[in-house]
Tab-separated table of C-alpha atoms in Angstrom:
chain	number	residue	atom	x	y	z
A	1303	UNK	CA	100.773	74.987	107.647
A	1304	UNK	CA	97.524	77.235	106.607
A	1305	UNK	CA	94.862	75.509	104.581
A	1306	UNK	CA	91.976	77.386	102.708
A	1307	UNK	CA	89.970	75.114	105.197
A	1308	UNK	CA	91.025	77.341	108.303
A	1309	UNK	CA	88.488	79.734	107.100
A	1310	UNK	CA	85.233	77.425	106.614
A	1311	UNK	CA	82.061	76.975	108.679
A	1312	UNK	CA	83.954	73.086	109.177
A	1313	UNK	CA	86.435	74.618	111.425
A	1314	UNK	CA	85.384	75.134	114.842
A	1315	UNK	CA	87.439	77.444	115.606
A	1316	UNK	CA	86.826	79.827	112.828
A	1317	UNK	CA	82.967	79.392	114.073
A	1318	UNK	CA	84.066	80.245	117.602
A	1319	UNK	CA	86.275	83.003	116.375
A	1320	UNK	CA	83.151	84.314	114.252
A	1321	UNK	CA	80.665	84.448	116.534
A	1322	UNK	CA	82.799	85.821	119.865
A	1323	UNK	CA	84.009	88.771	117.212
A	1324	UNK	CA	80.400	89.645	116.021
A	1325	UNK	CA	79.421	89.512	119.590
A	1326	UNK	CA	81.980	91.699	120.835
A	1327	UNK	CA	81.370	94.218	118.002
A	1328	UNK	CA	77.234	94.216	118.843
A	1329	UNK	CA	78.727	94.870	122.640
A	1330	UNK	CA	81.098	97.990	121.612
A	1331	UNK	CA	77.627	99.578	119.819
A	1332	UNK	CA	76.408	99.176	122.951
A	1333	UNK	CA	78.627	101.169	124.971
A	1334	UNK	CA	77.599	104.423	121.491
A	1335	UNK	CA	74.120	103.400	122.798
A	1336	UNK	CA	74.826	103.614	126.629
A	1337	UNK	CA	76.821	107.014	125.934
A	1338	UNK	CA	73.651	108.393	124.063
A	1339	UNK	CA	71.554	107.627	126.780
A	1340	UNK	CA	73.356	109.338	129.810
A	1341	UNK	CA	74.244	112.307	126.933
A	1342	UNK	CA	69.831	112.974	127.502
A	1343	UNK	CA	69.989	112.172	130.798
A	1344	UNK	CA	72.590	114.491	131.777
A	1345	UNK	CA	71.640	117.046	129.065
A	1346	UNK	CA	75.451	116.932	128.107
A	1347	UNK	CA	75.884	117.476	124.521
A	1348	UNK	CA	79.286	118.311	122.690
A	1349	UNK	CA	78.568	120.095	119.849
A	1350	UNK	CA	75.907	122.965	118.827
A	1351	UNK	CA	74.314	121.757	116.635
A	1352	UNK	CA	72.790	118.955	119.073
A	1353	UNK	CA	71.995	121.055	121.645
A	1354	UNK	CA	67.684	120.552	121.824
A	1355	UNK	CA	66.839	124.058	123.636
A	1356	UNK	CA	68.323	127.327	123.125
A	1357	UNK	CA	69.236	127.331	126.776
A	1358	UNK	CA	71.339	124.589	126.746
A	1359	UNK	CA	75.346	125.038	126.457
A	1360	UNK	CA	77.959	122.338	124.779
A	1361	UNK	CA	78.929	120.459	127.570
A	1362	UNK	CA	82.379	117.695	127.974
A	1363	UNK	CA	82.618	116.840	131.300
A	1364	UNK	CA	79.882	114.972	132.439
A	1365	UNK	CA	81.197	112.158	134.753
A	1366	UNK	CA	78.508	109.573	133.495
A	1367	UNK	CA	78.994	110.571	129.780
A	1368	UNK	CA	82.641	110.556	130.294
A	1369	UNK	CA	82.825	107.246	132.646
A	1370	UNK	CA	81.205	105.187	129.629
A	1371	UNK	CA	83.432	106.992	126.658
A	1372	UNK	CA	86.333	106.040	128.710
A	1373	UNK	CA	85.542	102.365	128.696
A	1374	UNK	CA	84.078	102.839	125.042
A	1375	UNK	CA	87.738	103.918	124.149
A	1376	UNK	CA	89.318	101.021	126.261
A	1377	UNK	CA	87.068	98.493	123.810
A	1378	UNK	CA	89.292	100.421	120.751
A	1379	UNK	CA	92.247	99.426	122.350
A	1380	UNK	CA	91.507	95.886	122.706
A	1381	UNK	CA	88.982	94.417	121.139
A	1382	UNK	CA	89.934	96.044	117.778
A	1383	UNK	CA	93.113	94.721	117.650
A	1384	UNK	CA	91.775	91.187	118.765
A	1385	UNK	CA	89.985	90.741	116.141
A	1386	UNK	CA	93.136	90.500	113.832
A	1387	UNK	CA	94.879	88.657	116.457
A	1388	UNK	CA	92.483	85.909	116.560
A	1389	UNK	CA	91.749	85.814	112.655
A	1390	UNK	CA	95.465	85.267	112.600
A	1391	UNK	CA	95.956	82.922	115.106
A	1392	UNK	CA	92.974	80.976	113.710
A	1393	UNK	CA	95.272	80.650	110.582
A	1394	UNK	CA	98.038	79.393	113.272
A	1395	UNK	CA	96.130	76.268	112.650
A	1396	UNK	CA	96.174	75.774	117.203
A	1397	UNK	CA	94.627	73.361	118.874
A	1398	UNK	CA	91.061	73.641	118.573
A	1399	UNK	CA	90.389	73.223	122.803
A	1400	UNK	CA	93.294	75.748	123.294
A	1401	UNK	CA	91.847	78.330	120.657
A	1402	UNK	CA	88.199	78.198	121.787
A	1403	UNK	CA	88.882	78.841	125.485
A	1404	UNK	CA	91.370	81.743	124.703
A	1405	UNK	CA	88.243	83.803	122.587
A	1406	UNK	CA	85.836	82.783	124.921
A	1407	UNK	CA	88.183	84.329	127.788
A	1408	UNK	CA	88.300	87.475	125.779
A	1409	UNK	CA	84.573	87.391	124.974
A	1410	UNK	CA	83.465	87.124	128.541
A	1411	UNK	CA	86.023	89.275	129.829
A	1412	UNK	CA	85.212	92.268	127.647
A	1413	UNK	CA	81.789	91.564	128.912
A	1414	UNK	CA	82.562	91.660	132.302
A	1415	UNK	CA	84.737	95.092	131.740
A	1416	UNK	CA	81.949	96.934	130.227
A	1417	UNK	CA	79.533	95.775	133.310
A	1418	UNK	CA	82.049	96.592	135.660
A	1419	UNK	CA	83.314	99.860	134.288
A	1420	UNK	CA	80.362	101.585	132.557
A	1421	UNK	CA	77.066	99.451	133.903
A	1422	UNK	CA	77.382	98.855	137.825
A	1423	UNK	CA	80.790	100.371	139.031
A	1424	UNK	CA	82.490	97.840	140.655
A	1425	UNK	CA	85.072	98.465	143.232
A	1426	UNK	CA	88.803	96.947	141.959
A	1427	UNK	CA	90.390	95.054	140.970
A	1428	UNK	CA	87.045	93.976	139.074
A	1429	UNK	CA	87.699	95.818	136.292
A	1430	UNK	CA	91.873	95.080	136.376
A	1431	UNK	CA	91.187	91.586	136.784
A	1432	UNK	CA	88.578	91.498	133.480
A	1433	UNK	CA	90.923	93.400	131.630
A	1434	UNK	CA	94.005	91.464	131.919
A	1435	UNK	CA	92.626	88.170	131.250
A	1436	UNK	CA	91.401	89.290	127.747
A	1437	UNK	CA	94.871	91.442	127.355
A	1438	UNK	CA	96.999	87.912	128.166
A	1439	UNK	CA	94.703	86.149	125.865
A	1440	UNK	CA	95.287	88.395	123.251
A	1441	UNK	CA	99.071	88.466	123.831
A	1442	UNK	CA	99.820	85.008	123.950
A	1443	UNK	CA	97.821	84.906	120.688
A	1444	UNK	CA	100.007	87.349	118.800
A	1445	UNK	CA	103.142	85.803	120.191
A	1446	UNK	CA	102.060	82.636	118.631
A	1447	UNK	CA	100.942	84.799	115.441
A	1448	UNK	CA	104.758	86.017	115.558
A	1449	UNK	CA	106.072	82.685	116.033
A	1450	UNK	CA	104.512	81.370	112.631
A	1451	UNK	CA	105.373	84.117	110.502
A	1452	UNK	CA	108.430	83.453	111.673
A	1453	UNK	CA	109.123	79.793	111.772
B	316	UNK	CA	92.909	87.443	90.090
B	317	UNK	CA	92.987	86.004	93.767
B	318	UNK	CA	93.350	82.638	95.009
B	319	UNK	CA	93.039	80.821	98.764
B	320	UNK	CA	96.962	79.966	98.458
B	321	UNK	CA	97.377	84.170	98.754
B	322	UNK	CA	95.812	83.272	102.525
B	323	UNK	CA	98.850	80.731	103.302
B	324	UNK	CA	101.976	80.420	104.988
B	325	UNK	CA	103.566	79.509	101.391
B	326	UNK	CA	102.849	83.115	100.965
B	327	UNK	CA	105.858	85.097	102.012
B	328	UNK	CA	103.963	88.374	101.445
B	329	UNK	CA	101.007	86.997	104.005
B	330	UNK	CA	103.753	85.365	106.156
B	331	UNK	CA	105.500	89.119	106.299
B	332	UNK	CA	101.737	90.837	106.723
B	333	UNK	CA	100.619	88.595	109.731
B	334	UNK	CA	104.150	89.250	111.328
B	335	UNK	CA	104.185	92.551	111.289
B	336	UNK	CA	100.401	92.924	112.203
B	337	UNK	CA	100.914	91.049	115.382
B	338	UNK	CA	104.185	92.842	116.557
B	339	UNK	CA	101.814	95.717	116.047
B	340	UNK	CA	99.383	94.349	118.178
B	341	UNK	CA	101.739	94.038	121.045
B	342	UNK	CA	103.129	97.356	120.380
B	343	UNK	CA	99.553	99.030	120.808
B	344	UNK	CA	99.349	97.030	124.107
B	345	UNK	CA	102.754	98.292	125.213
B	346	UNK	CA	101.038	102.035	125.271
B	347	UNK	CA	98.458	100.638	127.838
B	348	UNK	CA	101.526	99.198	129.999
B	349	UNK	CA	103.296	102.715	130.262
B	350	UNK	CA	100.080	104.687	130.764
B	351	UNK	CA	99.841	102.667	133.311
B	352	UNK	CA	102.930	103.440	134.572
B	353	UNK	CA	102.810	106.885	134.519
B	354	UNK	CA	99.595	106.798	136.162
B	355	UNK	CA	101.192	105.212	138.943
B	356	UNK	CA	104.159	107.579	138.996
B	357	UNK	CA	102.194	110.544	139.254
B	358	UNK	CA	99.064	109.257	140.715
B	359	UNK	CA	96.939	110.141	138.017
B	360	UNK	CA	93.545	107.936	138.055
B	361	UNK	CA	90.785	108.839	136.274
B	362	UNK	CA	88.041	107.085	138.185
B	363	UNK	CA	87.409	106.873	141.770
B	364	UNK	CA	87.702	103.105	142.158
B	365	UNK	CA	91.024	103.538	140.917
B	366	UNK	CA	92.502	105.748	143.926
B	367	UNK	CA	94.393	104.013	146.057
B	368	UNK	CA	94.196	106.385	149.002
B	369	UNK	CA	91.133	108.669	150.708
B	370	UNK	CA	94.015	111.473	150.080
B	371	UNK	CA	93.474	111.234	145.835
B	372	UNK	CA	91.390	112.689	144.123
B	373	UNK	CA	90.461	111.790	139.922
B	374	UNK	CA	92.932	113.838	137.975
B	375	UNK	CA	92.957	113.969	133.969
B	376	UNK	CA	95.893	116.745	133.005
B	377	UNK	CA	98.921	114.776	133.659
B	378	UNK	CA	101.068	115.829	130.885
B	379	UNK	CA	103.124	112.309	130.605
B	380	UNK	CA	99.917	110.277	131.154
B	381	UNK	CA	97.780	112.468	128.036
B	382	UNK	CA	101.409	112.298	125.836
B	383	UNK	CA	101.303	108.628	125.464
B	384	UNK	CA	97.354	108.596	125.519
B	385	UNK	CA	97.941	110.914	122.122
B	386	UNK	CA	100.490	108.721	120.997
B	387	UNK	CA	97.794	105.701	121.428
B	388	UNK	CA	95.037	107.135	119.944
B	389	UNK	CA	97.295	107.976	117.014
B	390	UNK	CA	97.960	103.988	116.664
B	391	UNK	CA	94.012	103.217	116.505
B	392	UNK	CA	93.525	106.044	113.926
B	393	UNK	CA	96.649	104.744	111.719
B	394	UNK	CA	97.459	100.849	112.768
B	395	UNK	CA	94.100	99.469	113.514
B	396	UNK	CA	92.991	100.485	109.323
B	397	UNK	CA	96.411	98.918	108.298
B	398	UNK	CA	95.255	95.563	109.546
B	399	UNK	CA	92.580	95.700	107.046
B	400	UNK	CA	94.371	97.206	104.103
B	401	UNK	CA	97.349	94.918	104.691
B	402	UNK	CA	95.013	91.982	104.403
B	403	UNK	CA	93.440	93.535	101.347
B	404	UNK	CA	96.016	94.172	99.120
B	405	UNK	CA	98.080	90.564	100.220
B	406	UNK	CA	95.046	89.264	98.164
B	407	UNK	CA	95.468	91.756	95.418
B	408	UNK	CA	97.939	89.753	94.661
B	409	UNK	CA	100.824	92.242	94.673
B	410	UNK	CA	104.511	92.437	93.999
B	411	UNK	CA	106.204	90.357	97.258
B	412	UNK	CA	109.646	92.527	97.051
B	413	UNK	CA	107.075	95.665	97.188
B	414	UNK	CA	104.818	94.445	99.556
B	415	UNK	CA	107.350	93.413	102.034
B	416	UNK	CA	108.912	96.493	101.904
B	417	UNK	CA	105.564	98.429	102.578
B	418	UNK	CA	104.913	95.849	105.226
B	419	UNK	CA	108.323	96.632	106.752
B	420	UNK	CA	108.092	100.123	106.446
B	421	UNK	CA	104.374	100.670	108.378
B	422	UNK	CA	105.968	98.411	111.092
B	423	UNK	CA	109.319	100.437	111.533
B	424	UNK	CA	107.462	104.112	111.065
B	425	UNK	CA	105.136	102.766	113.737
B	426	UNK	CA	107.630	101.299	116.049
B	427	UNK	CA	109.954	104.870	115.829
B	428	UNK	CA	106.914	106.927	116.011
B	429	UNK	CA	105.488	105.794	119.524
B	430	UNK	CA	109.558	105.611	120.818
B	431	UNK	CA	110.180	109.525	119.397
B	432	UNK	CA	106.304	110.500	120.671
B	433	UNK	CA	105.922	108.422	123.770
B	434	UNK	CA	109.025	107.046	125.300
B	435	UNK	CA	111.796	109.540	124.353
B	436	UNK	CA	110.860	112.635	123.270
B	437	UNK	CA	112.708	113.700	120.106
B	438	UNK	CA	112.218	117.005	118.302
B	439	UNK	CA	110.272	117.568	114.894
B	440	UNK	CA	110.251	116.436	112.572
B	441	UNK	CA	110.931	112.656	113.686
B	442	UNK	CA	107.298	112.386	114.539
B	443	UNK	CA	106.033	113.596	111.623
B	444	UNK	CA	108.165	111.888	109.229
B	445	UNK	CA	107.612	108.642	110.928
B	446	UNK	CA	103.749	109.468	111.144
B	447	UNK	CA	103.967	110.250	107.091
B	448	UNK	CA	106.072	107.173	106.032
B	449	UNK	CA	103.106	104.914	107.565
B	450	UNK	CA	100.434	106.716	106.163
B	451	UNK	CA	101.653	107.198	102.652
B	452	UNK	CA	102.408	103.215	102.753
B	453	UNK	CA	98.951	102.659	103.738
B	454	UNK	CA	97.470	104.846	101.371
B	455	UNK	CA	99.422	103.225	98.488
B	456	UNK	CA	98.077	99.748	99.516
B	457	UNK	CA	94.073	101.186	99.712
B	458	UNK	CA	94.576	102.877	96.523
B	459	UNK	CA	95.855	99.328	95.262
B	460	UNK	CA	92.918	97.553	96.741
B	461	UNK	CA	90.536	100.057	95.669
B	462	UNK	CA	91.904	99.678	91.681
B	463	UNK	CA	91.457	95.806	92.286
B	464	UNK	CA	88.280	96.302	93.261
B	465	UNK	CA	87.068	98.251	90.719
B	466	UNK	CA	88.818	96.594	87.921
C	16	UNK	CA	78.386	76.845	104.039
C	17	UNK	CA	81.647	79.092	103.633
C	18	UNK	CA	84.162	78.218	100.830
C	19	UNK	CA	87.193	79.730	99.955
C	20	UNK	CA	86.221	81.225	96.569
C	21	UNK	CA	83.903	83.785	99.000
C	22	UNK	CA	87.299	85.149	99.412
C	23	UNK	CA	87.917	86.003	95.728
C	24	UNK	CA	87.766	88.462	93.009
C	25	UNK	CA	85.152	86.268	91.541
C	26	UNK	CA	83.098	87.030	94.227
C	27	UNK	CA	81.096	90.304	93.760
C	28	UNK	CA	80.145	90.799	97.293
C	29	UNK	CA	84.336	90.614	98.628
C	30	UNK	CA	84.505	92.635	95.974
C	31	UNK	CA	82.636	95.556	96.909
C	32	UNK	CA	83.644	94.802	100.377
C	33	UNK	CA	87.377	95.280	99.558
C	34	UNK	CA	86.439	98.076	97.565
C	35	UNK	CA	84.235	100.214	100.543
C	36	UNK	CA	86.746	98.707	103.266
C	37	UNK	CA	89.430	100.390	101.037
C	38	UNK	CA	87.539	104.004	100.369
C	39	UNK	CA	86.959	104.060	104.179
C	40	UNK	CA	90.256	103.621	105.029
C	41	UNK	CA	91.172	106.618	102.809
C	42	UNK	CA	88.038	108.594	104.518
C	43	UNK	CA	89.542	107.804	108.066
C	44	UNK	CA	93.100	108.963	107.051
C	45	UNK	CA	91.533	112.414	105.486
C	46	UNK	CA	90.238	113.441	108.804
C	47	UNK	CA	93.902	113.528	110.093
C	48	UNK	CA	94.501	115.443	107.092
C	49	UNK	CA	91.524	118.016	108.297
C	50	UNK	CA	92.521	117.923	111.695
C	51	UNK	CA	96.472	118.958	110.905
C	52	UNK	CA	94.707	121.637	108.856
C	53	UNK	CA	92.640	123.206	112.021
C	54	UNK	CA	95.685	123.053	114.066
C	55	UNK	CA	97.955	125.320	111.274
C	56	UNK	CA	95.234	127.831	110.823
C	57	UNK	CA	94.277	128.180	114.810
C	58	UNK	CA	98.123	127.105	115.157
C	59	UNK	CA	96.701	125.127	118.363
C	60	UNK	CA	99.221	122.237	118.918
C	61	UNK	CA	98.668	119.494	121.737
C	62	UNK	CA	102.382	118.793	122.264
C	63	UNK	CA	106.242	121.157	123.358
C	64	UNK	CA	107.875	119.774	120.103
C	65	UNK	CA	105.190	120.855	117.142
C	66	UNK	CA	105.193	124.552	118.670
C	67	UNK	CA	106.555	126.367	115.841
C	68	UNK	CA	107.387	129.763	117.680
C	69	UNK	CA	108.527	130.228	121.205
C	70	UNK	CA	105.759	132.343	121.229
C	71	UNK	CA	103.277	129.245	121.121
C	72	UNK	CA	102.021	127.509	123.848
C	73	UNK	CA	100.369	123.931	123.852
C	74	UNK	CA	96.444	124.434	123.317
C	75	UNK	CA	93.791	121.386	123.766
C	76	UNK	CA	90.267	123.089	123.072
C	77	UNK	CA	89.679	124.709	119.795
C	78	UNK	CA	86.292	123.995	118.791
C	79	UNK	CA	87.494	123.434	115.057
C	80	UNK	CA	89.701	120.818	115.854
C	81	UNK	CA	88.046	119.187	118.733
C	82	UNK	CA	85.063	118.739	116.425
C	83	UNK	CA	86.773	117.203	113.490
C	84	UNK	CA	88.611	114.896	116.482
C	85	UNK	CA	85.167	113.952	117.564
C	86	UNK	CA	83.896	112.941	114.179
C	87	UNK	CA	87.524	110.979	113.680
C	88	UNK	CA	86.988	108.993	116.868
C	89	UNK	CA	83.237	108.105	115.929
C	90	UNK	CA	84.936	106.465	112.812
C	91	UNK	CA	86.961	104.450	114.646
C	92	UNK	CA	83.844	103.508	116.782
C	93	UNK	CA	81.971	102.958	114.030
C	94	UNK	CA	83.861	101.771	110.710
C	95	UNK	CA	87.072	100.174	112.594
C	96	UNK	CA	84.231	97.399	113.659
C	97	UNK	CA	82.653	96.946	110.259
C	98	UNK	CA	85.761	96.077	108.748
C	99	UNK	CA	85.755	92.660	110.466
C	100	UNK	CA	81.966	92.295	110.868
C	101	UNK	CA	81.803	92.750	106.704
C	102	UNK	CA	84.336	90.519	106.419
C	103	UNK	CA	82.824	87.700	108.196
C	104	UNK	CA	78.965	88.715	106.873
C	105	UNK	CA	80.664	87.886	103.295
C	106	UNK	CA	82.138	84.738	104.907
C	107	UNK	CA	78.806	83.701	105.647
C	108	UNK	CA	77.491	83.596	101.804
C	109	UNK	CA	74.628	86.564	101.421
C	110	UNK	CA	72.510	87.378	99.174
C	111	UNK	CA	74.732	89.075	96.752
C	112	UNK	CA	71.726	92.351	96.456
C	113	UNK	CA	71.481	92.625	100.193
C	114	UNK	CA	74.945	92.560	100.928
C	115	UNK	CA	76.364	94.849	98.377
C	116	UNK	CA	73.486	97.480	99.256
C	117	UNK	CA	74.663	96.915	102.789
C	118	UNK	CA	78.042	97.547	102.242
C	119	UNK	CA	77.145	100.971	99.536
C	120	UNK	CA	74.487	101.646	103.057
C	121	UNK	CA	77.692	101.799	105.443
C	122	UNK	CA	80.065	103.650	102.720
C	123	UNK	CA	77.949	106.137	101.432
C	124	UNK	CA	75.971	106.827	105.435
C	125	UNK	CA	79.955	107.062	107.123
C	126	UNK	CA	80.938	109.746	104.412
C	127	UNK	CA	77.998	111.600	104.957
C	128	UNK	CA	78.672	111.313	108.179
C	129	UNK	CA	82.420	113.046	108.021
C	130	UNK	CA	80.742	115.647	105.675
C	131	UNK	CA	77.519	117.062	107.949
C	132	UNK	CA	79.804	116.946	111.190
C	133	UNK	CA	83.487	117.654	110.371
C	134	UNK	CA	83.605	119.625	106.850
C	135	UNK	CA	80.056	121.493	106.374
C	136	UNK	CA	77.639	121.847	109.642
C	137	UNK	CA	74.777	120.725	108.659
C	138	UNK	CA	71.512	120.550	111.539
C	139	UNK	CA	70.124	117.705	113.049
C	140	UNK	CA	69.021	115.205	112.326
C	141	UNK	CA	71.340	115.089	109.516
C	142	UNK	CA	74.593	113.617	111.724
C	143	UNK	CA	71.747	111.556	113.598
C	144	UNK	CA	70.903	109.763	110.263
C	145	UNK	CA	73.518	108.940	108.382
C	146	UNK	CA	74.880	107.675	111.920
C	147	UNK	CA	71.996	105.332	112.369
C	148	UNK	CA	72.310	104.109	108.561
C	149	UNK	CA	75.710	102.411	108.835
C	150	UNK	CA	75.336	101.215	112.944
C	151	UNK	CA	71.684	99.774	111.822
C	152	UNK	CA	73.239	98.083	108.889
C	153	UNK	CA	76.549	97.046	110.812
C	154	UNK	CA	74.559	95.797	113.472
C	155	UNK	CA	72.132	93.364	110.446
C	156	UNK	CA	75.346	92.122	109.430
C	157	UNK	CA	76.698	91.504	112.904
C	158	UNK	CA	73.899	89.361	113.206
C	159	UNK	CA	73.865	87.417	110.641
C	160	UNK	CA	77.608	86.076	111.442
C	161	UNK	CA	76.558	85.529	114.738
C	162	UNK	CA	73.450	83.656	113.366
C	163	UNK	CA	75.747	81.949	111.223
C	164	UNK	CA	78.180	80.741	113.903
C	165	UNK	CA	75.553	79.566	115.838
C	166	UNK	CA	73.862	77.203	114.200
């Protein structure tokens, strides 16, 4: 059953799933910031109109630029599509000790991704490891998702 | 007019919306799987923590690997705004025999577009008529929440 | 203190959210619209099947469409996250004046945005600015929920 009350500041897990998801979005800026910063670093723009001297040339294939856009795009892949996953799975009405640990998982696994991948490059399976924990997390919440709609 | 009960599993129209949305979700995550797999089948890693042998070297032109990278970029640009509009125009308050059958339809064009782009590869214009039955859908449903909101 | 009339017509600040959320959606699907029109006129085409002429062959880096691809994927780095981060700010009861300029901040600064980069190149800072608007303001509202969940 989904009460009104799912989505209030009284249900913990709404406040968990609030704050992880506001968290995680401040931490995918990050990685527009991070890309900025090795772009004038590197001197590696991508279009024309950016380029800050006449003797500088557009510019894609940076490996430090291109490193931290590939785990910018991995953060579209999964964290956008957790955050209707666990809005939805907050409506699930599930167990509040269950719930919690499952966005805090994804939280602090996304974290760990970005360090791992874009920050300090760790060796594997660092970055495997952080990314399947919040990928099961975010699974077993839309297969409960599915289960609802469909029970 | 919009009411909390629109947010509620007495709601066959949300019911039907966070269905779909979550099989969506998995689907998305299914395009990680097989990149994965054809990375593995053609050893095609992008960064050098990822190479599994001194022999390897990065690679990023594998033509199965980038086919069903398009194919998931192509589900953030069109599935990740449905989330969104679906949840919109559920509390617009629409039709339910309408609004399941948009739901239905997004989900099924998206489901036969990544099989006829990603998995087997079927001439035009399956793609395109699978990629336009999801988009029109969604545009109806914006334009819908967009007349709600001004109105 | 979050109720459920927040999430109602009633509510002037959902309502311009739905509203913006809705018109961005629409923005986001146009740029598919601009990019399909690139790859008729420079007939480049990433994949076997959309080659319209045996003549063809598959082509990855015309500047037209790689540039209006660029300003689609900083959408979905940019206004893919303030979807859910607008829809929790208004969950956390605003000021109705600070939110809706927020939201007409983030509208108005993303279509700029698609216009100085991806229709009309127009020279920095231009792209720079209307960039900064909508992340700065995103970022405010980020805060706020995480404020908000907090404490």
């Amino acid at each position: 059953m989904l009460y009104p009350e799912l989505i209030s500041m009284n249900n913990a897990v709404f406040r968990c799933y609030m704050g992880w998801s506001a968290i995680l979005v401040l931490k995918m800026f990050a990685m527009s910031l991070i890309t900025g910063i090795w772009r004038f670093i590197t001197l590696t723009f991508a279009n024309q109109e950016d380029l800050m001297s006449p003797k500088l040339k557009v510019k894609f294939d940076d490996p430090n630029v291109e490193r931290v856009r590939r785990a910018h795009r991995n953060d579209l892949e999964n964290i956008l599509p957790f955050f209707i996953v666990g809005l939805l799975y907050t409506l699930t009405n599930p167990s509040a000790f269950l719930a919690i640990n499952l966005f805090r998982a994804v939280g602090i696994a996304r974290i760990a991704h970005t360090l791992v991948y874009a920050v300090v490059v760790v060796p594997q399976p660092a970055r495997a490891l952080a990314f399947f924990v919040a990928l099961l997390a975010t699974v077993y919440m839309a297969l409960q998702v599915v289960l609802a709609a469909a029970f």
